[in-house]
Structure formats: C-alpha cells, structure tokens
Short mmCIF file of C-alpha atoms in Angstrom, two decimals:
data_model
loop_
_atom_site.label_atom_id
_atom_site.label_comp_id
_atom_site.label_asym_id
_atom_site.label_seq_id
_atom_site.Cartn_x
_atom_site.Cartn_y
_atom_site.Cartn_z
CA MET A 1 0.49 32.61 -7.37
CA ILE A 2 2.16 29.52 -8.89
CA ARG A 3 1.15 27.42 -5.88
CA VAL A 4 -2.47 28.53 -6.25
CA VAL A 5 -2.45 27.57 -9.94
CA LEU A 6 -0.91 24.19 -9.19
CA ALA A 7 -3.48 23.48 -6.48
CA ALA A 8 -6.21 24.22 -9.00
CA CYS A 9 -4.59 21.78 -11.42
CA PHE A 10 -4.66 19.04 -8.80
CA ALA A 11 -8.30 19.71 -8.06
CA LEU A 12 -9.63 20.01 -11.60
CA VAL A 13 -7.92 17.42 -13.76
CA ALA A 14 -9.91 14.20 -13.74
CA LEU A 15 -10.58 11.67 -16.45
CA PRO A 16 -13.35 9.09 -16.75
CA ALA A 17 -11.89 5.58 -16.71
CA ALA A 18 -13.28 4.87 -20.16
CA ALA A 19 -11.45 7.89 -21.61
CA ILE A 20 -7.96 6.91 -20.45
CA ASP A 21 -5.68 6.17 -23.39
CA ILE A 22 -2.49 4.56 -22.09
CA LYS A 23 0.64 4.56 -24.21
CA GLU A 24 3.69 2.43 -23.47
CA VAL A 25 6.82 4.55 -23.74
CA THR A 26 10.44 3.40 -23.90
CA SER A 27 13.12 6.01 -23.30
CA PRO A 28 16.25 6.19 -25.47
CA GLY A 29 18.06 4.54 -22.56
CA GLY A 30 15.58 1.66 -22.37
CA ILE A 31 13.44 2.76 -19.41
CA LYS A 32 9.77 1.83 -19.85
CA ALA A 33 6.75 3.78 -18.63
CA TRP A 34 3.01 4.13 -19.19
CA LEU A 35 1.77 7.54 -20.24
CA VAL A 36 -1.60 9.27 -20.45
CA GLU A 37 -1.34 12.59 -22.26
CA GLU A 38 -3.68 15.24 -20.85
CA THR A 39 -2.88 18.71 -22.17
CA SER A 40 -5.91 20.65 -20.93
CA ILE A 41 -3.97 22.00 -17.93
CA PRO A 42 -0.20 22.62 -18.03
CA PHE A 43 1.14 20.26 -15.39
CA THR A 44 2.35 16.66 -15.14
CA ALA A 45 2.11 13.99 -12.46
CA LEU A 46 4.81 11.34 -12.24
CA GLU A 47 4.74 8.15 -10.16
CA ILE A 48 7.89 6.01 -9.92
CA ARG A 49 7.97 2.71 -8.04
CA PHE A 50 10.89 0.42 -7.33
CA LYS A 51 10.25 -3.21 -6.37
CA GLY A 52 11.90 -4.39 -3.17
CA GLY A 53 11.27 -1.72 -0.56
CA ALA A 54 11.92 -2.25 3.13
CA SER A 55 12.13 -6.00 2.55
CA LEU A 56 15.65 -5.30 1.24
CA ASP A 57 16.90 -4.05 4.61
CA ALA A 58 20.15 -5.84 5.44
CA GLU A 59 20.24 -8.18 8.42
CA GLY A 60 20.49 -6.19 11.62
CA LYS A 61 19.70 -2.95 9.77
CA ARG A 62 15.91 -2.90 10.06
CA GLY A 63 14.58 0.59 9.47
CA ALA A 64 17.36 1.61 7.08
CA ALA A 65 15.02 1.99 4.09
CA TYR A 66 12.49 3.92 6.17
CA LEU A 67 15.11 6.33 7.54
CA MET A 68 16.74 6.69 4.12
CA SER A 69 13.43 7.62 2.49
CA GLY A 70 13.01 10.49 4.92
CA LEU A 71 16.39 11.95 3.99
CA LEU A 72 16.24 12.22 0.19
CA ASP A 73 15.04 15.82 0.32
CA GLU A 74 17.19 16.76 3.32
CA GLY A 75 19.88 18.11 1.05
CA ALA A 76 21.03 16.86 -2.33
CA ALA A 77 24.15 17.54 -4.44
CA GLU A 78 25.26 21.12 -3.67
CA LEU A 79 21.98 22.04 -1.93
CA THR A 80 21.53 21.93 1.82
CA SER A 81 18.25 20.80 3.33
CA THR A 82 17.00 24.39 3.60
CA GLU A 83 18.14 25.29 0.10
CA PHE A 84 16.42 22.21 -1.36
CA ALA A 85 13.14 23.07 0.38
CA LEU A 86 13.26 26.68 -0.82
CA ALA A 87 14.00 25.62 -4.40
CA ALA A 88 11.06 23.20 -4.40
CA GLU A 89 8.76 25.87 -3.00
CA GLU A 90 9.80 28.44 -5.60
CA LEU A 91 9.10 25.93 -8.37
CA ALA A 92 5.80 24.81 -6.82
CA LEU A 93 7.19 21.29 -7.09
CA LYS A 94 5.10 18.83 -5.11
CA TYR A 95 6.87 15.57 -4.28
CA ASP A 96 6.88 12.66 -1.87
CA PHE A 97 9.23 9.77 -1.13
CA ASP A 98 7.67 6.74 0.52
CA VAL A 99 8.75 3.21 1.38
CA PHE A 100 6.59 0.17 2.09
CA SER A 101 7.40 -3.49 2.62
CA ASP A 102 7.55 -4.40 -1.07
CA GLY A 103 8.48 -1.16 -2.76
CA PHE A 104 9.77 2.39 -2.76
CA SER A 105 7.81 5.18 -4.44
CA ILE A 106 8.57 8.65 -5.73
CA SER A 107 5.60 10.90 -6.49
CA ALA A 108 5.99 14.27 -8.17
CA GLN A 109 3.75 16.93 -9.71
CA PHE A 110 5.12 19.97 -11.51
CA LEU A 111 4.03 22.78 -13.80
CA SER A 112 4.95 22.59 -17.47
CA GLU A 113 6.64 26.00 -17.35
CA ASN A 114 8.97 24.73 -14.62
CA SER A 115 9.39 21.16 -15.79
CA GLY A 116 13.09 21.37 -16.63
CA GLU A 117 14.10 22.92 -13.31
CA SER A 118 11.71 20.68 -11.35
CA VAL A 119 13.05 17.51 -12.91
CA GLU A 120 16.64 18.63 -12.29
CA LEU A 121 15.87 19.21 -8.59
CA LEU A 122 14.19 15.83 -8.37
CA ARG A 123 17.18 14.24 -10.15
CA LYS A 124 19.49 15.55 -7.46
CA ALA A 125 17.36 14.05 -4.70
CA ILE A 126 17.16 10.67 -6.45
CA ASN A 127 20.80 10.41 -7.52
CA ALA A 128 22.81 12.52 -5.10
CA PRO A 129 21.27 12.70 -1.61
CA ARG A 130 23.76 14.20 0.85
CA PHE A 131 22.90 12.23 3.99
CA ASP A 132 24.45 14.99 6.11
CA GLN A 133 24.96 13.87 9.68
CA ASP A 134 22.88 16.66 11.21
CA ALA A 135 19.96 15.72 8.93
CA ILE A 136 20.41 12.04 9.78
CA GLU A 137 20.19 12.79 13.51
CA ARG A 138 17.17 15.05 13.08
CA VAL A 139 15.19 12.51 11.02
CA ARG A 140 16.38 9.63 13.22
CA GLY A 141 14.84 11.47 16.17
CA GLN A 142 11.55 11.73 14.31
CA VAL A 143 11.58 8.01 13.54
CA LEU A 144 12.38 7.11 17.14
CA SER A 145 9.44 9.26 18.24
CA ILE A 146 7.14 7.38 15.85
CA ILE A 147 8.40 4.03 17.18
CA ALA A 148 7.84 5.11 20.80
CA SER A 149 4.32 6.32 20.01
CA ASP A 150 3.43 3.09 18.19
CA GLU A 151 4.50 1.03 21.19
CA GLU A 152 1.55 2.53 23.09
CA ASP A 153 -1.00 2.06 20.29
CA PRO A 154 -3.12 -1.12 20.69
CA ASN A 155 -3.80 -1.23 16.93
CA ASP A 156 -0.10 -1.14 16.16
CA ILE A 157 0.68 -3.70 18.85
CA ALA A 158 -1.90 -6.08 17.37
CA SER A 159 -0.53 -5.66 13.85
CA LYS A 160 3.09 -6.06 14.96
CA THR A 161 2.32 -9.15 17.05
CA PHE A 162 0.34 -10.84 14.28
CA ALA A 163 3.15 -10.26 11.79
CA ALA A 164 5.82 -11.52 14.18
CA LEU A 165 3.91 -14.73 14.92
CA ALA A 166 2.92 -15.32 11.30
CA HIS A 167 6.12 -14.73 9.36
CA GLY A 168 9.04 -16.07 11.39
CA ASP A 169 12.36 -14.58 10.29
CA HIS A 170 11.04 -13.07 7.04
CA PRO A 171 11.21 -9.25 6.70
CA TYR A 172 7.39 -9.18 6.87
CA ALA A 173 7.69 -10.24 10.53
CA THR A 174 9.01 -6.85 11.64
CA LYS A 175 7.92 -3.26 11.14
CA ILE A 176 9.52 -1.26 8.36
CA GLU A 177 10.34 1.54 10.82
CA GLY A 178 12.64 -0.83 12.71
CA THR A 179 13.12 -0.89 16.47
CA ALA A 180 14.59 1.78 18.71
CA GLU A 181 17.74 -0.31 18.93
CA SER A 182 18.13 -0.98 15.20
CA VAL A 183 17.43 2.64 14.22
CA ALA A 184 19.83 3.99 16.84
CA GLY A 185 22.59 1.83 15.34
CA LEU A 186 22.18 2.89 11.71
CA THR A 187 25.13 4.71 10.18
CA ARG A 188 25.52 6.96 7.16
CA ASP A 189 27.11 4.05 5.30
CA ASP A 190 24.01 1.94 6.02
CA LEU A 191 21.83 4.62 4.42
CA ILE A 192 24.06 4.85 1.36
CA ALA A 193 23.86 1.05 0.99
CA SER A 194 20.07 1.14 1.37
CA HIS A 195 19.78 3.85 -1.29
CA LYS A 196 21.81 1.73 -3.72
CA ALA A 197 19.78 -1.41 -2.96
CA LEU A 198 16.33 0.19 -3.30
CA LEU A 199 16.74 2.53 -6.27
CA ALA A 200 17.62 -0.02 -8.94
CA ARG A 201 16.74 0.93 -12.52
CA ASP A 202 15.94 -2.68 -13.52
CA ARG A 203 13.17 -2.82 -10.89
CA VAL A 204 11.37 0.41 -11.76
CA TYR A 205 7.73 0.95 -12.81
CA ILE A 206 6.52 4.36 -13.97
CA GLY A 207 3.23 6.10 -14.61
CA ALA A 208 2.99 9.62 -16.07
CA VAL A 209 -0.11 11.73 -16.69
CA GLY A 210 -0.39 15.25 -17.99
CA ASP A 211 1.04 17.84 -20.32
CA ILE A 212 3.95 15.81 -21.68
CA THR A 213 4.62 13.89 -24.89
CA ALA A 214 6.10 10.41 -25.18
CA GLU A 215 9.36 11.89 -26.52
CA GLU A 216 9.61 14.41 -23.68
CA LEU A 217 8.88 11.71 -21.11
CA GLY A 218 11.60 9.46 -22.52
CA VAL A 219 14.24 12.20 -22.22
CA MET A 220 13.01 13.03 -18.72
CA LEU A 221 13.23 9.43 -17.51
CA ASP A 222 16.79 9.01 -18.75
CA MET A 223 17.71 12.23 -16.97
CA LEU A 224 16.06 11.15 -13.71
CA LEU A 225 16.94 7.47 -13.61
CA GLY A 226 19.54 6.72 -16.28
CA ASP A 227 22.48 6.88 -13.87
CA LEU A 228 20.98 4.56 -11.24
CA PRO A 229 22.61 1.15 -10.77
CA THR A 230 21.01 -2.17 -11.59
CA SER A 231 19.92 -4.36 -8.69
CA THR A 232 22.60 -5.68 -6.36
CA VAL A 233 20.43 -7.23 -3.63
CA ASP A 234 18.13 -10.23 -4.19
CA LEU A 235 14.43 -9.94 -3.45
CA PRO A 236 13.37 -11.96 -0.40
CA ALA A 237 11.96 -15.47 -0.61
CA GLU A 238 8.30 -16.31 -0.11
CA ALA A 239 7.12 -15.56 3.41
CA PRO A 240 5.80 -18.41 5.57
CA PHE A 241 2.47 -18.28 7.38
CA LEU A 242 3.02 -20.02 10.68
CA LEU A 243 -0.22 -19.40 12.58
CA ALA A 244 -2.89 -22.02 13.18
CA GLY A 245 -6.41 -21.24 14.34
CA GLY A 246 -6.82 -19.81 17.82
CA GLU A 247 -6.19 -16.68 19.84
CA THR A 248 -3.16 -14.87 21.17
CA VAL A 249 -3.76 -12.37 23.96
CA VAL A 250 -1.41 -9.46 24.57
CA ALA A 251 -2.18 -7.92 27.95
CA TYR A 252 -2.66 -4.16 27.73
CA ASP A 253 -4.38 -1.80 30.15
CA THR A 254 -7.29 -0.47 28.12
CA PRO A 255 -11.10 -0.72 28.43
CA GLN A 256 -11.41 -1.86 24.81
CA SER A 257 -9.66 -4.77 23.14
CA VAL A 258 -8.36 -4.66 19.58
CA ALA A 259 -8.37 -7.93 17.62
CA ARG A 260 -6.47 -8.44 14.38
CA PHE A 261 -7.29 -11.68 12.62
CA GLY A 262 -6.55 -13.65 9.49
CA HIS A 263 -5.48 -16.78 7.68
CA GLU A 264 -3.99 -17.64 4.30
CA GLY A 265 -5.50 -15.87 1.30
CA ILE A 266 -5.39 -15.81 -2.48
CA ALA A 267 -2.87 -14.49 -5.03
CA ARG A 268 -3.64 -11.46 -7.16
CA ASP A 269 -3.10 -13.48 -10.35
CA ASP A 270 -5.25 -16.44 -9.23
CA PRO A 271 -8.16 -17.10 -11.64
CA ASP A 272 -10.50 -16.94 -8.64
CA PHE A 273 -9.25 -13.58 -7.40
CA PHE A 274 -12.18 -11.50 -8.64
CA ALA A 275 -14.69 -13.94 -7.17
CA ALA A 276 -12.82 -13.67 -3.86
CA TYR A 277 -12.77 -9.88 -4.17
CA VAL A 278 -16.53 -9.67 -4.69
CA MET A 279 -17.07 -12.24 -1.93
CA ASN A 280 -15.14 -10.09 0.55
CA GLN A 281 -17.12 -7.02 -0.44
CA ILE A 282 -20.19 -8.87 0.80
CA LEU A 283 -18.55 -10.42 3.84
CA GLY A 284 -16.57 -7.62 5.40
CA SER A 285 -15.80 -4.65 3.19
CA GLY A 286 -16.24 -2.38 6.21
CA GLY A 287 -19.24 -0.50 4.92
CA PHE A 288 -22.77 -0.76 6.25
CA GLY A 289 -24.50 -3.66 4.57
CA SER A 290 -21.60 -6.08 4.81
CA ARG A 291 -22.36 -9.22 6.78
CA LEU A 292 -19.79 -8.58 9.48
CA MET A 293 -21.05 -5.04 10.08
CA ASP A 294 -24.65 -6.26 10.15
CA GLU A 295 -24.02 -9.11 12.57
CA VAL A 296 -21.31 -7.67 14.82
CA ARG A 297 -22.38 -4.04 14.99
CA GLU A 298 -25.96 -3.57 13.87
CA LYS A 299 -27.60 -6.63 15.44
CA ARG A 300 -25.44 -7.00 18.56
CA GLY A 301 -23.77 -3.65 19.15
CA LEU A 302 -20.41 -5.27 19.79
CA THR A 303 -18.29 -2.73 17.90
CA TYR A 304 -18.26 0.55 16.03
CA GLY A 305 -16.50 -1.10 13.13
CA VAL A 306 -15.30 -4.42 11.79
CA TYR A 307 -13.81 -5.25 8.42
CA SER A 308 -11.97 -7.87 6.40
CA TYR A 309 -9.79 -7.56 3.31
CA LEU A 310 -7.63 -9.49 0.88
CA ALA A 311 -3.95 -8.83 1.58
CA SER A 312 -2.22 -10.01 -1.59
CA ARG A 313 1.44 -9.10 -1.17
CA GLU A 314 4.59 -9.86 -3.14
CA HIS A 315 5.68 -12.76 -0.94
CA VAL A 316 2.56 -13.96 0.90
CA ASN A 317 -1.22 -13.88 0.42
CA LEU A 318 -3.51 -13.45 3.41
CA MET A 319 -7.12 -12.71 4.22
CA MET A 320 -7.14 -10.30 7.13
CA GLY A 321 -9.50 -8.31 9.30
CA GLN A 322 -9.82 -6.23 12.45
CA VAL A 323 -12.40 -5.49 15.12
CA SER A 324 -12.46 -3.52 18.36
CA SER A 325 -14.80 -4.28 21.23
CA SER A 326 -15.08 -3.81 24.98
CA ASN A 327 -13.04 -6.25 27.03
CA ASP A 328 -16.14 -8.06 28.26
CA ARG A 329 -17.63 -8.51 24.77
CA VAL A 330 -14.67 -9.09 22.45
CA ALA A 331 -14.94 -12.88 22.90
CA GLU A 332 -18.51 -12.70 21.60
CA ALA A 333 -17.41 -10.56 18.64
CA ILE A 334 -14.77 -13.15 17.75
CA SER A 335 -17.35 -15.92 17.95
CA VAL A 336 -19.73 -14.05 15.63
CA ILE A 337 -16.95 -13.40 13.10
CA ARG A 338 -16.09 -17.10 13.01
CA ASP A 339 -19.77 -17.96 12.59
CA GLU A 340 -20.13 -15.58 9.63
CA TRP A 341 -16.95 -17.03 8.10
CA ALA A 342 -18.49 -20.49 8.41
CA LYS A 343 -21.90 -19.50 7.03
CA MET A 344 -20.46 -17.98 3.89
CA ALA A 345 -18.05 -20.90 3.42
CA LYS A 346 -21.00 -23.29 3.54
CA ASN A 347 -23.71 -21.36 1.70
CA GLY A 348 -22.11 -18.62 -0.38
CA VAL A 349 -24.15 -15.45 -0.92
CA THR A 350 -27.59 -14.48 -2.17
CA ALA A 351 -28.42 -13.11 -5.60
CA GLU A 352 -29.43 -9.80 -4.02
CA GLU A 353 -26.11 -9.51 -2.18
CA LEU A 354 -24.17 -10.28 -5.33
CA GLU A 355 -26.04 -7.73 -7.41
CA ARG A 356 -25.60 -5.04 -4.74
CA ALA A 357 -21.87 -5.74 -4.49
CA LYS A 358 -21.39 -5.59 -8.26
CA THR A 359 -23.31 -2.32 -8.50
CA TYR A 360 -21.14 -0.76 -5.83
CA LEU A 361 -17.79 -2.07 -7.10
CA THR A 362 -18.39 -1.15 -10.73
CA GLY A 363 -19.91 2.22 -9.86
CA ALA A 364 -17.17 3.22 -7.44
CA TYR A 365 -14.29 2.24 -9.72
CA PRO A 366 -14.40 5.30 -12.04
CA LEU A 367 -14.24 7.56 -8.97
CA ARG A 368 -10.64 6.48 -8.42
CA PHE A 369 -9.55 8.41 -11.51
CA ASP A 370 -10.07 11.82 -9.95
CA GLY A 371 -6.84 13.56 -10.85
CA ASN A 372 -3.56 13.26 -12.68
CA ALA A 373 -1.66 12.15 -9.60
CA ARG A 374 -4.17 9.43 -8.77
CA ILE A 375 -4.11 8.13 -12.34
CA ALA A 376 -0.29 8.13 -12.46
CA ASN A 377 -0.32 6.17 -9.20
CA ILE A 378 -2.74 3.64 -10.69
CA LEU A 379 -0.61 3.23 -13.82
CA ALA A 380 2.53 2.51 -11.78
CA ALA A 381 0.64 0.16 -9.47
CA MET A 382 -0.77 -1.79 -12.41
CA GLN A 383 2.71 -2.44 -13.74
CA PHE A 384 4.05 -3.21 -10.27
CA ASP A 385 1.30 -5.84 -9.90
CA GLU A 386 1.93 -7.15 -13.42
CA LEU A 387 -1.55 -6.24 -14.69
CA PRO A 388 -2.11 -5.83 -18.44
CA ILE A 389 -2.25 -2.39 -20.01
CA ASP A 390 -5.96 -2.82 -20.80
CA TYR A 391 -6.86 -3.67 -17.19
CA ILE A 392 -8.77 -0.40 -16.64
CA ASP A 393 -11.01 -1.24 -19.62
CA THR A 394 -11.67 -4.84 -18.53
CA ARG A 395 -11.75 -4.62 -14.74
CA ASN A 396 -15.49 -3.98 -14.38
CA ASP A 397 -16.24 -6.77 -16.87
CA LYS A 398 -14.36 -9.16 -14.60
CA VAL A 399 -16.47 -8.04 -11.65
CA GLU A 400 -19.69 -8.41 -13.63
CA ALA A 401 -18.69 -11.92 -14.74
CA VAL A 402 -18.63 -13.27 -11.17
CA THR A 403 -21.54 -15.68 -10.56
CA LEU A 404 -23.20 -17.11 -7.47
CA GLU A 405 -21.55 -20.43 -8.26
CA ASP A 406 -18.13 -18.74 -8.44
CA ILE A 407 -18.55 -17.21 -5.02
CA LYS A 408 -19.83 -20.42 -3.49
CA ARG A 409 -16.83 -22.29 -4.84
CA VAL A 410 -14.34 -19.66 -3.74
CA SER A 411 -15.95 -19.21 -0.33
CA LYS A 412 -15.58 -22.90 0.34
CA ARG A 413 -12.00 -22.85 -0.89
CA LEU A 414 -10.84 -19.68 0.85
CA LEU A 415 -12.82 -19.21 4.07
CA LYS A 416 -11.51 -21.47 6.83
CA PRO A 417 -13.04 -20.40 10.17
CA GLU A 418 -11.07 -23.07 12.00
CA ASN A 419 -7.84 -21.51 10.69
CA LEU A 420 -8.61 -17.95 11.76
CA HIS A 421 -6.12 -16.66 14.29
CA PHE A 422 -6.98 -13.64 16.42
CA VAL A 423 -4.36 -11.49 18.12
CA VAL A 424 -6.21 -9.64 20.88
CA VAL A 425 -4.62 -6.64 22.61
CA GLY A 426 -6.36 -5.59 25.81
CA GLN A 427 -7.80 -7.25 28.87
CA PRO A 428 -10.40 -9.56 27.35
CA THR A 429 -12.65 -11.64 29.56
CA GLY A 430 -13.97 -15.09 28.67
CA LEU A 431 -11.21 -15.67 26.19
CA ASP A 432 -8.71 -18.49 26.62
CA ALA A 433 -5.54 -17.85 24.66
CA SER A 434 -4.43 -20.89 22.70
CA ASN A 435 -1.02 -19.43 21.91
#
C-alpha cells in the first residue's frame, strides 16, 4: 500500500515554474542547499550532486567511479545486499546513484512518515558501503557485459572514437565505464579510494522539494553528509579539442552509417549563450521544423533523424550533432549539414523562425517542473552550473530578449562549417577520410 501511495505522490505533485519559491538553507554543520517546501502531499525528493565524477578516476583505474556507483546499495554498514534491498522496499524508499563525467549524483524520494528510517538507510549507503567481494564480482560482470555490448553498437563506437580523437589524454577521451582490461583490474581498494575522491562534502550541491522545513532539512543534511571528507583529489584541467575539419571513417559491417560530428562551442556563462541556444533550436534541435531535419530528412530523405546540440561541459565546450544514413547516401547527408551550417553562419535566421523558436522554448520550459523529483534535480543542477537562485524566474526573459541581430552575430562567431569533423562508422561510399 505504501508503494502505491508513493507512486501517486510522484505522479501528482507538480508546480508551475512561476510558483516555485526557492529558499537557501545552511545546515548547522555548514552544508548549503536549495529548498522548495511543498506540503500538499507527505513526501520529499532529494537530489545531491558532487562535482568531479568519473573525471576523478586515477590513472590506470578507468571505470572505478562507474563500478563504485553500482555498489553503494549492494550492502552497507551491517546490512548485506539483500537486507539493504528489503529495507528500502519496506520503507518505499526510491533512490538512485549515478555517475557521469563531471559529477556524481544521489537521488532519493521518501514518505514523510518514514523519513527518519529512510534517511538513516541512505546514510549507510553514502558513508559506509561494504564493497563485499561477491558484490564487486557480480557488478563487475554487469559492467563488463555493458562494455562488450557497446563495442558492437555503431552509435557508441562513433561517440567513443570522436572523444578519443578530440580530447587526447584528458579523462573526456575515454568512456566512464572503462575498458574490459581496466575494469577487470580494479580492486576493492580502488573502489574505496574512488568513493573517498568522489563524495567530498566541499563539492556538494543539493536540491530538496517536498514536505520538509528548512530546519528539518539542515539536520538531515548533517546526518547524511556531515561525516564525509573534504576533497583530496584535484579536478582535471581544461580538456583540449584536437580535431580539425574533415572526416574519420571507422569500418564497420552495417548497411547504415552513423556519423557523429562537432567543433568547438560556447560556455554556459558566455553572454552569447542564450542567443546560441535559440540559434541551435532553429538549426538542429531534432524536432520537425528545424533546418537540418527539413533539409536532410524532409526534402532529401537521407535520414530518419538528425540533430545538433550545445555540449557545454565543465572542462570543454563543444557544438555537436549526429546523423544516420545509408552507406551510399551518408556523404550527401554530411554535405547538406555543412551547407546548412554555412548558410546560417552567413545569413542568420528569419523573423518567423525566431518567433517560432521562442514560442516553443518559453512554452515548453514550465513543463519541466512536473514533479518534486524533477524540481529537486533542477535545483541541484542550477547550483552545479553556477546559475543564480532566480534563474527559473528570468530564464524565459533571456530567451525572449534574443534578437535577429544577436543570432546573426553568434551564428557567424560559432558556426564554422570548415571546422566540422565527422566520425563515420559504417561502410560509407563516396567519402574520403581525411584522418
């Protein structure tokens, strides 16, 4: 019955963006968080993010953070893996541990009536994971299976190859899962070291939404995170981007080629970011009506889908995209993409395109706030990205302020068709690899 109630909570609680009142909370122990109190349904969503992530893997230990993240609920303190799972189920505690290149996240949702017990269980996973050897071997096997599967996926091959060519010896150059060799060599001590490196209390960002007061949240945060160490491992340096314009072909036996493409992009805190964001919505957002979809799919039938996006990361900023096409037509698709890049760089966009993009972006934004967990995630992400606390209130105004002149200026600055590099996985015809 509890699980049914909790599922209803997840489905029903949603707040309009304009109604979100964010409070900055500081715990007695000095841990900061952003809180939105929502008492209409008795449950709370908590999102915790630590800066660093898989980029903190030690040399020769790639995949340590990824493997470690899969083991936090495989037994903690006095509880075995099975006992931990049963306790979480009885409490209707929903949780997730996830690692990405630049961060590590903990997501949790729990009922108010079980908050004390739920937080205590979560505290054990965060502070006292067991890393039992049988659990390590079981999860290691799962990771090795993922790695083996990815090695046969053209999309993954394209992404992995692009990153390796673009980023040299930076952590961004390799997959966070690691390789079969690196994962096979990881020891329990490596996982303990990874846990200490990633879960540093001076690199934490927290969002909380639900039936909880500022005082209660402060006590909870000290309980969950107060015993964690401060950072002991430096964040990585800026990542290089080493690719020039051209194509790299990775031979793969498939009737359809996958092409991943990109060049240098724009930082999230750049004054021109919103103009670039609106520009990309028009160029290649992936939806019908974007220029790339119109030209590559609708007019020429070269693909089922093509898209571009701004990849603004902690240590590098790129503008990326992807397209799939038959081997005999992928060269044409690449040519059309470059042409559309060049047209927008030269001419910008039309007033009609700009108005349509603004209408979509401002109208779709409130739909992101469709539940406590989603809002908590947004609050943590805002802090992680160093956005101001009033960002939700001002974001649509920034979109509306973008002018035709802004986009023309930014298009000329950002879009460099001659710098686009395409990594093509397949058996493309009529395509001479320059790399």
